Amino acid sequence: MVIPVYNAGDYLTECLQSIADQSMGFDRIEIIAVDDASTDGSGDVLEAWAQRHPGRVTVVRFEENSGAPGGPRNRGIETATGEFLFFADPDDRLGTEALERLVGAARRDDSDVVLGRIRGVGRKAPVTPFRKNVERGDIFSCKAVWTLTAHKLFRRSLVVEHGLRFAEGVRLAEEQMFVVPAYLHARSMSVVADYDCYHLIHRDGFPHLTHEVPDPAPFYANVRDVLDVVVEHVPPGSRRNSLLYRWLTLEILGRFKESFAELPDATRAQHVELAGQLLRAYMPGELLAELPPLSRLRCLLLSQGLVEEITALCALVPRPEPAPAHAPEQTPHRPAAQARPRLRGRIRALTVALAGRAGPAGKTGH
């Protein structure tokens, strides 16, 4: 168990106790907690656990904060001695039978990676990969590309053989440069979908990196590195496109929502430039052609570097707001809903016109 820790003192004991309470027995588990220069007493909590559980808990302390979980996780990999690695965050917890089920699946299927169902507590968690158990699968049959966080079981020999490490100094999607190569190199993968192995918990006042607006340069550089891995390992065609679709819709187009219009001018311009470069370099035209009209329009605007146009589009199509809980039960007048068909028609017309003038936004292969 590798746990990067930074100022998580209020929740750390709950996380550690969930590991100590594992049904497989604490005597079969090694905790490596890497204190990333915490200032809230987290290090003292860890040292107390290490004293109470010698040989079971190892504490590594950084003198200076690294700024992101990648560095501490990498130090944990270098320190670990067990057959398997599992990465937990200090504000989350494991289900009591999690490691027993995950290790059991790995040994039954000779799997190098095992995905255990993640339950969101006050926050979103992936659903698609956990609709059914999978034995002796791969990145495709496990739909693994839709869960790229590190909260999984990895055979340590796989990590050592391929020199897998997390991106350092990147505060969003830093796990992908470890997780995606692990998926692609794995001899076999399994999914434990019938048990909540990992509880991903929202904590009020505790910073979650997924909620941050990323610095464009390191974010897109990291995405580019991951896409390089994908295109190196998967030949062009429908199977590669099924993987690229994830980065296209989440990491690229996912940056261009209503909040994008509120960013500073220079930041917006950098996002558009770097996202457009990824579109042109990695996303084939046949994949873009399958997108809905609004997404195709966003791709076309990004590929041409039209900052103001995509800003206007993001502001024009805001995320729908939920109705107030105290609203009276009646059929309200919905001008936005009535205008939506007209807006869709305008989007389709603009997409066709822009496509005819500019040609396809993406490559036909890489």
mmCIF file of N, CA, C and O in Angstrom, residues 37-117:
data_model
loop_
_atom_site.group_PDB
_atom_site.id
_atom_site.type_symbol
_atom_site.label_atom_id
_atom_site.label_comp_id
_atom_site.label_asym_id
_atom_site.label_seq_id
_atom_site.Cartn_x
_atom_site.Cartn_y
_atom_site.Cartn_z
ATOM 1 N N ALA A 37 6.059 16.674 3.216
ATOM 2 C CA ALA A 37 6.332 17.890 3.987
ATOM 3 C C ALA A 37 5.058 18.508 4.538
ATOM 4 O O ALA A 37 4.823 19.719 4.416
ATOM 5 N N SER A 38 4.226 17.670 5.166
ATOM 6 C CA SER A 38 2.992 18.170 5.780
ATOM 7 C C SER A 38 3.298 19.147 6.909
ATOM 8 O O SER A 38 4.338 19.058 7.575
ATOM 9 N N THR A 39 2.358 20.066 7.140
ATOM 10 C CA THR A 39 2.524 21.064 8.203
ATOM 11 C C THR A 39 1.423 20.975 9.251
ATOM 12 O O THR A 39 1.341 21.831 10.133
ATOM 13 N N ASP A 40 0.574 19.939 9.174
ATOM 14 C CA ASP A 40 -0.581 19.851 10.070
ATOM 15 C C ASP A 40 -0.489 18.706 11.070
ATOM 16 O O ASP A 40 -1.478 18.361 11.715
ATOM 17 N N GLY A 41 0.678 18.099 11.204
ATOM 18 C CA GLY A 41 0.816 16.988 12.132
ATOM 19 C C GLY A 41 0.580 15.625 11.511
ATOM 20 O O GLY A 41 0.606 14.606 12.223
ATOM 21 N N SER A 42 0.370 15.569 10.194
ATOM 22 C CA SER A 42 0.185 14.265 9.532
ATOM 23 C C SER A 42 1.391 13.361 9.757
ATOM 24 O O SER A 42 1.253 12.146 9.951
ATOM 25 N N GLY A 43 2.585 13.942 9.720
ATOM 26 C CA GLY A 43 3.797 13.153 9.926
ATOM 27 C C GLY A 43 3.828 12.496 11.291
ATOM 28 O O GLY A 43 4.283 11.355 11.439
ATOM 29 N N ASP A 44 3.320 13.194 12.322
ATOM 30 C CA ASP A 44 3.286 12.621 13.665
ATOM 31 C C ASP A 44 2.320 11.442 13.730
ATOM 32 O O ASP A 44 2.589 10.443 14.406
ATOM 33 N N VAL A 45 1.182 11.563 13.032
ATOM 34 C CA VAL A 45 0.224 10.447 12.975
ATOM 35 C C VAL A 45 0.890 9.226 12.346
ATOM 36 O O VAL A 45 0.768 8.094 12.837
ATOM 37 N N LEU A 46 1.613 9.450 11.258
ATOM 38 C CA LEU A 46 2.279 8.344 10.573
ATOM 39 C C LEU A 46 3.345 7.706 11.447
ATOM 40 O O LEU A 46 3.468 6.472 11.517
ATOM 41 N N GLU A 47 4.135 8.523 12.117
ATOM 42 C CA GLU A 47 5.190 7.981 12.978
ATOM 43 C C GLU A 47 4.602 7.157 14.118
ATOM 44 O O GLU A 47 5.160 6.122 14.503
ATOM 45 N N ALA A 48 3.467 7.598 14.646
ATOM 46 C CA ALA A 48 2.824 6.837 15.718
ATOM 47 C C ALA A 48 2.367 5.473 15.214
ATOM 48 O O ALA A 48 2.515 4.455 15.904
ATOM 49 N N TRP A 49 1.832 5.427 14.007
ATOM 50 C CA TRP A 49 1.429 4.149 13.426
ATOM 51 C C TRP A 49 2.647 3.265 13.182
ATOM 52 O O TRP A 49 2.595 2.044 13.399
ATOM 53 N N ALA A 50 3.727 3.853 12.718
ATOM 54 C CA ALA A 50 4.944 3.071 12.460
ATOM 55 C C ALA A 50 5.491 2.474 13.753
ATOM 56 O O ALA A 50 5.980 1.335 13.769
ATOM 57 N N GLN A 51 5.404 3.212 14.860
ATOM 58 C CA GLN A 51 5.891 2.696 16.136
ATOM 59 C C GLN A 51 5.007 1.575 16.657
ATOM 60 O O GLN A 51 5.497 0.599 17.233
ATOM 61 N N ARG A 52 3.682 1.707 16.445
ATOM 62 C CA ARG A 52 2.761 0.668 16.916
ATOM 63 C C ARG A 52 2.800 -0.579 16.043
ATOM 64 O O ARG A 52 2.468 -1.669 16.501
ATOM 65 N N HIS A 53 3.190 -0.405 14.769
ATOM 66 C CA HIS A 53 3.159 -1.531 13.828
ATOM 67 C C HIS A 53 4.512 -1.654 13.122
ATOM 68 O O HIS A 53 4.618 -1.469 11.915
ATOM 69 N N PRO A 54 5.564 -1.983 13.861
ATOM 70 C CA PRO A 54 6.891 -2.100 13.232
ATOM 71 C C PRO A 54 6.895 -3.198 12.178
ATOM 72 O O PRO A 54 6.354 -4.287 12.379
ATOM 73 N N GLY A 55 7.490 -2.870 11.048
ATOM 74 C CA GLY A 55 7.533 -3.820 9.941
ATOM 75 C C GLY A 55 6.313 -3.787 9.055
ATOM 76 O O GLY A 55 6.348 -4.312 7.935
ATOM 77 N N ARG A 56 5.239 -3.187 9.522
ATOM 78 C CA ARG A 56 4.008 -3.087 8.722
ATOM 79 C C ARG A 56 3.856 -1.689 8.121
ATOM 80 O O ARG A 56 3.242 -1.528 7.074
ATOM 81 N N VAL A 57 4.355 -0.667 8.808
ATOM 82 C CA VAL A 57 4.204 0.722 8.359
ATOM 83 C C VAL A 57 5.586 1.349 8.238
ATOM 84 O O VAL A 57 6.356 1.394 9.207
ATOM 85 N N THR A 58 5.902 1.824 7.036
ATOM 86 C CA THR A 58 7.151 2.532 6.781
ATOM 87 C C THR A 58 6.819 3.975 6.409
ATOM 88 O O THR A 58 5.961 4.219 5.560
ATOM 89 N N VAL A 59 7.491 4.912 7.034
ATOM 90 C CA VAL A 59 7.245 6.332 6.769
ATOM 91 C C VAL A 59 8.457 6.918 6.060
ATOM 92 O O VAL A 59 9.596 6.797 6.530
ATOM 93 N N VAL A 60 8.212 7.551 4.924
ATOM 94 C CA VAL A 60 9.237 8.288 4.184
ATOM 95 C C VAL A 60 8.846 9.759 4.254
ATOM 96 O O VAL A 60 7.684 10.102 3.990
ATOM 97 N N ARG A 61 9.784 10.641 4.589
ATOM 98 C CA ARG A 61 9.444 12.053 4.766
ATOM 99 C C ARG A 61 10.235 12.906 3.797
ATOM 100 O O ARG A 61 11.459 12.785 3.682
ATOM 101 N N PHE A 62 9.516 13.767 3.073
ATOM 102 C CA PHE A 62 10.135 14.755 2.195
ATOM 103 C C PHE A 62 10.421 16.017 2.991
ATOM 104 O O PHE A 62 9.591 16.451 3.798
ATOM 105 N N GLU A 63 11.575 16.610 2.744
ATOM 106 C CA GLU A 63 11.919 17.857 3.422
ATOM 107 C C GLU A 63 11.169 19.041 2.826
ATOM 108 O O GLU A 63 10.831 19.993 3.530
ATOM 109 N N GLU A 64 10.914 18.993 1.520
ATOM 110 C CA GLU A 64 10.181 20.064 0.843
ATOM 111 C C GLU A 64 8.995 19.463 0.105
ATOM 112 O O GLU A 64 9.082 18.362 -0.434
ATOM 113 N N ASN A 65 7.914 20.214 0.071
ATOM 114 C CA ASN A 65 6.714 19.734 -0.601
ATOM 115 C C ASN A 65 6.940 19.638 -2.102
ATOM 116 O O ASN A 65 7.477 20.559 -2.723
ATOM 117 N N SER A 66 6.544 18.522 -2.696
ATOM 118 C CA SER A 66 6.775 18.291 -4.120
ATOM 119 C C SER A 66 5.708 18.925 -5.004
ATOM 120 O O SER A 66 5.888 19.035 -6.211
ATOM 121 N N GLY A 67 4.572 19.292 -4.416
ATOM 122 C CA GLY A 67 3.536 19.985 -5.167
ATOM 123 C C GLY A 67 2.509 19.103 -5.833
ATOM 124 O O GLY A 67 1.515 19.598 -6.363
ATOM 125 N N ALA A 68 2.702 17.793 -5.836
ATOM 126 C CA ALA A 68 1.777 16.878 -6.496
ATOM 127 C C ALA A 68 2.046 15.457 -5.997
ATOM 128 O O ALA A 68 3.142 15.169 -5.495
ATOM 129 N N PRO A 69 1.084 14.544 -6.149
ATOM 130 C CA PRO A 69 1.260 13.188 -5.596
ATOM 131 C C PRO A 69 2.262 12.315 -6.348
ATOM 132 O O PRO A 69 2.685 11.279 -5.823
ATOM 133 N N GLY A 70 2.637 12.686 -7.586
ATOM 134 C CA GLY A 70 3.475 11.813 -8.396
ATOM 135 C C GLY A 70 4.807 11.468 -7.756
ATOM 136 O O GLY A 70 5.214 10.301 -7.724
ATOM 137 N N GLY A 71 5.507 12.466 -7.233
ATOM 138 C CA GLY A 71 6.803 12.225 -6.611
ATOM 139 C C GLY A 71 6.714 11.295 -5.414
ATOM 140 O O GLY A 71 7.482 10.323 -5.311
ATOM 141 N N PRO A 72 5.803 11.564 -4.455
ATOM 142 C CA PRO A 72 5.652 10.637 -3.324
ATOM 143 C C PRO A 72 5.274 9.220 -3.750
ATOM 144 O O PRO A 72 5.774 8.245 -3.177
ATOM 145 N N ARG A 73 4.423 9.078 -4.725
ATOM 146 C CA ARG A 73 4.066 7.729 -5.184
ATOM 147 C C ARG A 73 5.286 7.021 -5.774
ATOM 148 O O ARG A 73 5.490 5.821 -5.558
ATOM 149 N N ASN A 74 6.092 7.754 -6.528
ATOM 150 C CA ASN A 74 7.298 7.140 -7.102
ATOM 151 C C ASN A 74 8.266 6.689 -6.012
ATOM 152 O O ASN A 74 8.897 5.636 -6.124
ATOM 153 N N ARG A 75 8.392 7.489 -4.939
ATOM 154 C CA ARG A 75 9.247 7.076 -3.835
ATOM 155 C C ARG A 75 8.686 5.822 -3.170
ATOM 156 O O ARG A 75 9.437 4.933 -2.761
ATOM 157 N N GLY A 76 7.373 5.739 -3.092
ATOM 158 C CA GLY A 76 6.753 4.547 -2.542
ATOM 159 C C GLY A 76 7.049 3.309 -3.374
ATOM 160 O O GLY A 76 7.302 2.228 -2.837
ATOM 161 N N ILE A 77 7.014 3.462 -4.700
ATOM 162 C CA ILE A 77 7.348 2.340 -5.591
ATOM 163 C C ILE A 77 8.765 1.865 -5.337
ATOM 164 O O ILE A 77 9.043 0.658 -5.266
ATOM 165 N N GLU A 78 9.681 2.806 -5.181
ATOM 166 C CA GLU A 78 11.092 2.456 -4.978
ATOM 167 C C GLU A 78 11.329 1.781 -3.632
ATOM 168 O O GLU A 78 12.272 0.990 -3.484
ATOM 169 N N THR A 79 10.456 2.052 -2.676
ATOM 170 C CA THR A 79 10.623 1.502 -1.327
ATOM 171 C C THR A 79 9.916 0.154 -1.165
ATOM 172 O O THR A 79 10.310 -0.662 -0.332
ATOM 173 N N ALA A 80 8.900 -0.090 -1.960
ATOM 174 C CA ALA A 80 8.044 -1.275 -1.787
ATOM 175 C C ALA A 80 8.804 -2.568 -2.037
ATOM 176 O O ALA A 80 9.721 -2.626 -2.862
ATOM 177 N N THR A 81 8.378 -3.616 -1.337
ATOM 178 C CA THR A 81 8.985 -4.939 -1.502
ATOM 179 C C THR A 81 7.957 -6.024 -1.786
ATOM 180 O O THR A 81 8.333 -7.164 -2.046
ATOM 181 N N GLY A 82 6.669 -5.711 -1.726
ATOM 182 C CA GLY A 82 5.628 -6.723 -1.847
ATOM 183 C C GLY A 82 5.409 -7.201 -3.275
ATOM 184 O O GLY A 82 5.964 -6.665 -4.233
ATOM 185 N N GLU A 83 4.549 -8.215 -3.412
ATOM 186 C CA GLU A 83 4.240 -8.780 -4.721
ATOM 187 C C GLU A 83 3.352 -7.842 -5.534
ATOM 188 O O GLU A 83 3.450 -7.793 -6.763
ATOM 189 N N PHE A 84 2.487 -7.100 -4.850
ATOM 190 C CA PHE A 84 1.550 -6.204 -5.523
ATOM 191 C C PHE A 84 1.663 -4.798 -4.947
ATOM 192 O O PHE A 84 2.122 -4.600 -3.811
ATOM 193 N N LEU A 85 1.243 -3.825 -5.735
ATOM 194 C CA LEU A 85 1.161 -2.427 -5.314
ATOM 195 C C LEU A 85 -0.286 -1.960 -5.394
ATOM 196 O O LEU A 85 -0.987 -2.271 -6.368
ATOM 197 N N PHE A 86 -0.716 -1.232 -4.381
ATOM 198 C CA PHE A 86 -2.011 -0.551 -4.439
ATOM 199 C C PHE A 86 -1.780 0.866 -3.965
ATOM 200 O O PHE A 86 -1.098 1.094 -2.954
ATOM 201 N N PHE A 87 -2.361 1.833 -4.681
ATOM 202 C CA PHE A 87 -2.171 3.240 -4.365
ATOM 203 C C PHE A 87 -3.477 3.806 -3.798
ATOM 204 O O PHE A 87 -4.515 3.767 -4.452
ATOM 205 N N ALA A 88 -3.385 4.328 -2.578
ATOM 206 C CA ALA A 88 -4.546 4.947 -1.929
ATOM 207 C C ALA A 88 -4.238 6.399 -1.631
ATOM 208 O O ALA A 88 -3.067 6.787 -1.503
ATOM 209 N N ASP A 89 -5.271 7.211 -1.518
ATOM 210 C CA ASP A 89 -5.114 8.595 -1.086
ATOM 211 C C ASP A 89 -5.498 8.695 0.384
ATOM 212 O O ASP A 89 -6.363 7.951 0.867
ATOM 213 N N PRO A 90 -4.902 9.626 1.122
ATOM 214 C CA PRO A 90 -5.041 9.623 2.585
ATOM 215 C C PRO A 90 -6.414 10.043 3.093
ATOM 216 O O PRO A 90 -6.699 9.862 4.284
ATOM 217 N N ASP A 91 -7.264 10.591 2.225
ATOM 218 C CA ASP A 91 -8.604 11.004 2.649
ATOM 219 C C ASP A 91 -9.672 10.010 2.208
ATOM 220 O O ASP A 91 -10.869 10.272 2.375
ATOM 221 N N ASP A 92 -9.267 8.878 1.646
ATOM 222 C CA ASP A 92 -10.208 7.849 1.212
ATOM 223 C C ASP A 92 -10.080 6.629 2.113
ATOM 224 O O ASP A 92 -9.297 6.613 3.053
ATOM 225 N N ARG A 93 -10.842 5.588 1.816
ATOM 226 C CA ARG A 93 -10.729 4.351 2.597
ATOM 227 C C ARG A 93 -11.034 3.148 1.715
ATOM 228 O O ARG A 93 -11.656 3.279 0.657
ATOM 229 N N LEU A 94 -10.618 1.980 2.171
ATOM 230 C CA LEU A 94 -10.848 0.731 1.448
ATOM 231 C C LEU A 94 -11.983 -0.050 2.088
ATOM 232 O O LEU A 94 -12.183 0.019 3.310
ATOM 233 N N GLY A 95 -12.726 -0.799 1.254
ATOM 234 C CA GLY A 95 -13.670 -1.758 1.783
ATOM 235 C C GLY A 95 -12.909 -2.875 2.483
ATOM 236 O O GLY A 95 -11.777 -3.214 2.100
ATOM 237 N N THR A 96 -13.513 -3.469 3.496
ATOM 238 C CA THR A 96 -12.811 -4.436 4.339
ATOM 239 C C THR A 96 -12.259 -5.623 3.560
ATOM 240 O O THR A 96 -11.189 -6.148 3.868
ATOM 241 N N GLU A 97 -12.976 -6.067 2.536
ATOM 242 C CA GLU A 97 -12.538 -7.234 1.769
ATOM 243 C C GLU A 97 -11.787 -6.863 0.497
ATOM 244 O O GLU A 97 -11.502 -7.736 -0.333
ATOM 245 N N ALA A 98 -11.442 -5.596 0.335
ATOM 246 C CA ALA A 98 -10.893 -5.116 -0.940
ATOM 247 C C ALA A 98 -9.643 -5.871 -1.361
ATOM 248 O O ALA A 98 -9.574 -6.440 -2.458
ATOM 249 N N LEU A 99 -8.621 -5.884 -0.528
ATOM 250 C CA LEU A 99 -7.354 -6.481 -0.940
ATOM 251 C C LEU A 99 -7.471 -7.999 -1.099
ATOM 252 O O LEU A 99 -6.850 -8.577 -1.999
ATOM 253 N N GLU A 100 -8.261 -8.644 -0.268
ATOM 254 C CA GLU A 100 -8.458 -10.086 -0.413
ATOM 255 C C GLU A 100 -9.066 -10.401 -1.775
ATOM 256 O O GLU A 100 -8.622 -11.333 -2.471
ATOM 257 N N ARG A 101 -10.065 -9.638 -2.187
ATOM 258 C CA ARG A 101 -10.721 -9.880 -3.474
ATOM 259 C C ARG A 101 -9.811 -9.505 -4.643
ATOM 260 O O ARG A 101 -9.758 -10.217 -5.654
ATOM 261 N N LEU A 102 -9.101 -8.399 -4.525
ATOM 262 C CA LEU A 102 -8.246 -7.956 -5.621
ATOM 263 C C LEU A 102 -7.071 -8.907 -5.829
ATOM 264 O O LEU A 102 -6.766 -9.307 -6.961
ATOM 265 N N VAL A 103 -6.400 -9.268 -4.761
ATOM 266 C CA VAL A 103 -5.273 -10.193 -4.867
ATOM 267 C C VAL A 103 -5.771 -11.565 -5.326
ATOM 268 O O VAL A 103 -5.119 -12.237 -6.144
ATOM 269 N N GLY A 104 -6.939 -11.981 -4.838
ATOM 270 C CA GLY A 104 -7.505 -13.247 -5.279
ATOM 271 C C GLY A 104 -7.753 -13.278 -6.770
ATOM 272 O O GLY A 104 -7.463 -14.273 -7.454
ATOM 273 N N ALA A 105 -8.286 -12.178 -7.318
ATOM 274 C CA ALA A 105 -8.529 -12.097 -8.763
ATOM 275 C C ALA A 105 -7.213 -12.116 -9.529
ATOM 276 O O ALA A 105 -7.102 -12.756 -10.586
ATOM 277 N N ALA A 106 -6.202 -11.408 -9.019
ATOM 278 C CA ALA A 106 -4.902 -11.371 -9.696
ATOM 279 C C ALA A 106 -4.292 -12.767 -9.777
ATOM 280 O O ALA A 106 -3.750 -13.162 -10.826
ATOM 281 N N ARG A 107 -4.391 -13.526 -8.711
ATOM 282 C CA ARG A 107 -3.795 -14.864 -8.703
ATOM 283 C C ARG A 107 -4.639 -15.853 -9.506
ATOM 284 O O ARG A 107 -4.089 -16.729 -10.185
ATOM 285 N N ARG A 108 -5.936 -15.725 -9.431
ATOM 286 C CA ARG A 108 -6.811 -16.627 -10.195
ATOM 287 C C ARG A 108 -6.599 -16.460 -11.690
ATOM 288 O O ARG A 108 -6.533 -17.448 -12.439
ATOM 289 N N ASP A 109 -6.493 -15.212 -12.149
ATOM 290 C CA ASP A 109 -6.422 -14.916 -13.582
ATOM 291 C C ASP A 109 -5.005 -14.657 -14.075
ATOM 292 O O ASP A 109 -4.823 -14.370 -15.262
ATOM 293 N N ASP A 110 -4.022 -14.718 -13.168
ATOM 294 C CA ASP A 110 -2.651 -14.360 -13.515
ATOM 295 C C ASP A 110 -2.611 -12.947 -14.092
ATOM 296 O O ASP A 110 -1.927 -12.668 -15.084
ATOM 297 N N SER A 111 -3.374 -12.047 -13.471
ATOM 298 C CA SER A 111 -3.513 -10.674 -13.976
ATOM 299 C C SER A 111 -2.447 -9.761 -13.379
ATOM 300 O O SER A 111 -2.089 -9.876 -12.206
ATOM 301 N N ASP A 112 -1.977 -8.843 -14.207
ATOM 302 C CA ASP A 112 -1.008 -7.844 -13.772
ATOM 303 C C ASP A 112 -1.668 -6.590 -13.227
ATOM 304 O O ASP A 112 -1.040 -5.812 -12.502
ATOM 305 N N VAL A 113 -2.934 -6.358 -13.600
ATOM 306 C CA VAL A 113 -3.686 -5.205 -13.120
ATOM 307 C C VAL A 113 -5.095 -5.677 -12.772
ATOM 308 O O VAL A 113 -5.710 -6.422 -13.543
ATOM 309 N N VAL A 114 -5.594 -5.237 -11.608
ATOM 310 C CA VAL A 114 -6.956 -5.556 -11.210
ATOM 311 C C VAL A 114 -7.670 -4.266 -10.831
ATOM 312 O O VAL A 114 -7.178 -3.489 -10.007
ATOM 313 N N LEU A 115 -8.821 -4.041 -11.460
ATOM 314 C CA LEU A 115 -9.659 -2.880 -11.172
ATOM 315 C C LEU A 115 -10.733 -3.294 -10.181
ATOM 316 O O LEU A 115 -11.477 -4.249 -10.421
ATOM 317 N N GLY A 116 -10.804 -2.614 -9.045
ATOM 318 C CA GLY A 116 -11.856 -2.865 -8.065
ATOM 319 C C GLY A 116 -12.868 -1.747 -8.090
ATOM 320 O O GLY A 116 -12.504 -0.577 -8.251
ATOM 321 N N ARG A 117 -14.129 -2.107 -7.913
ATOM 322 C CA ARG A 117 -15.188 -1.082 -8.014
ATOM 323 C C ARG A 117 -14.930 0.071 -7.059
ATOM 324 O O ARG A 117 -14.598 -0.132 -5.887
#
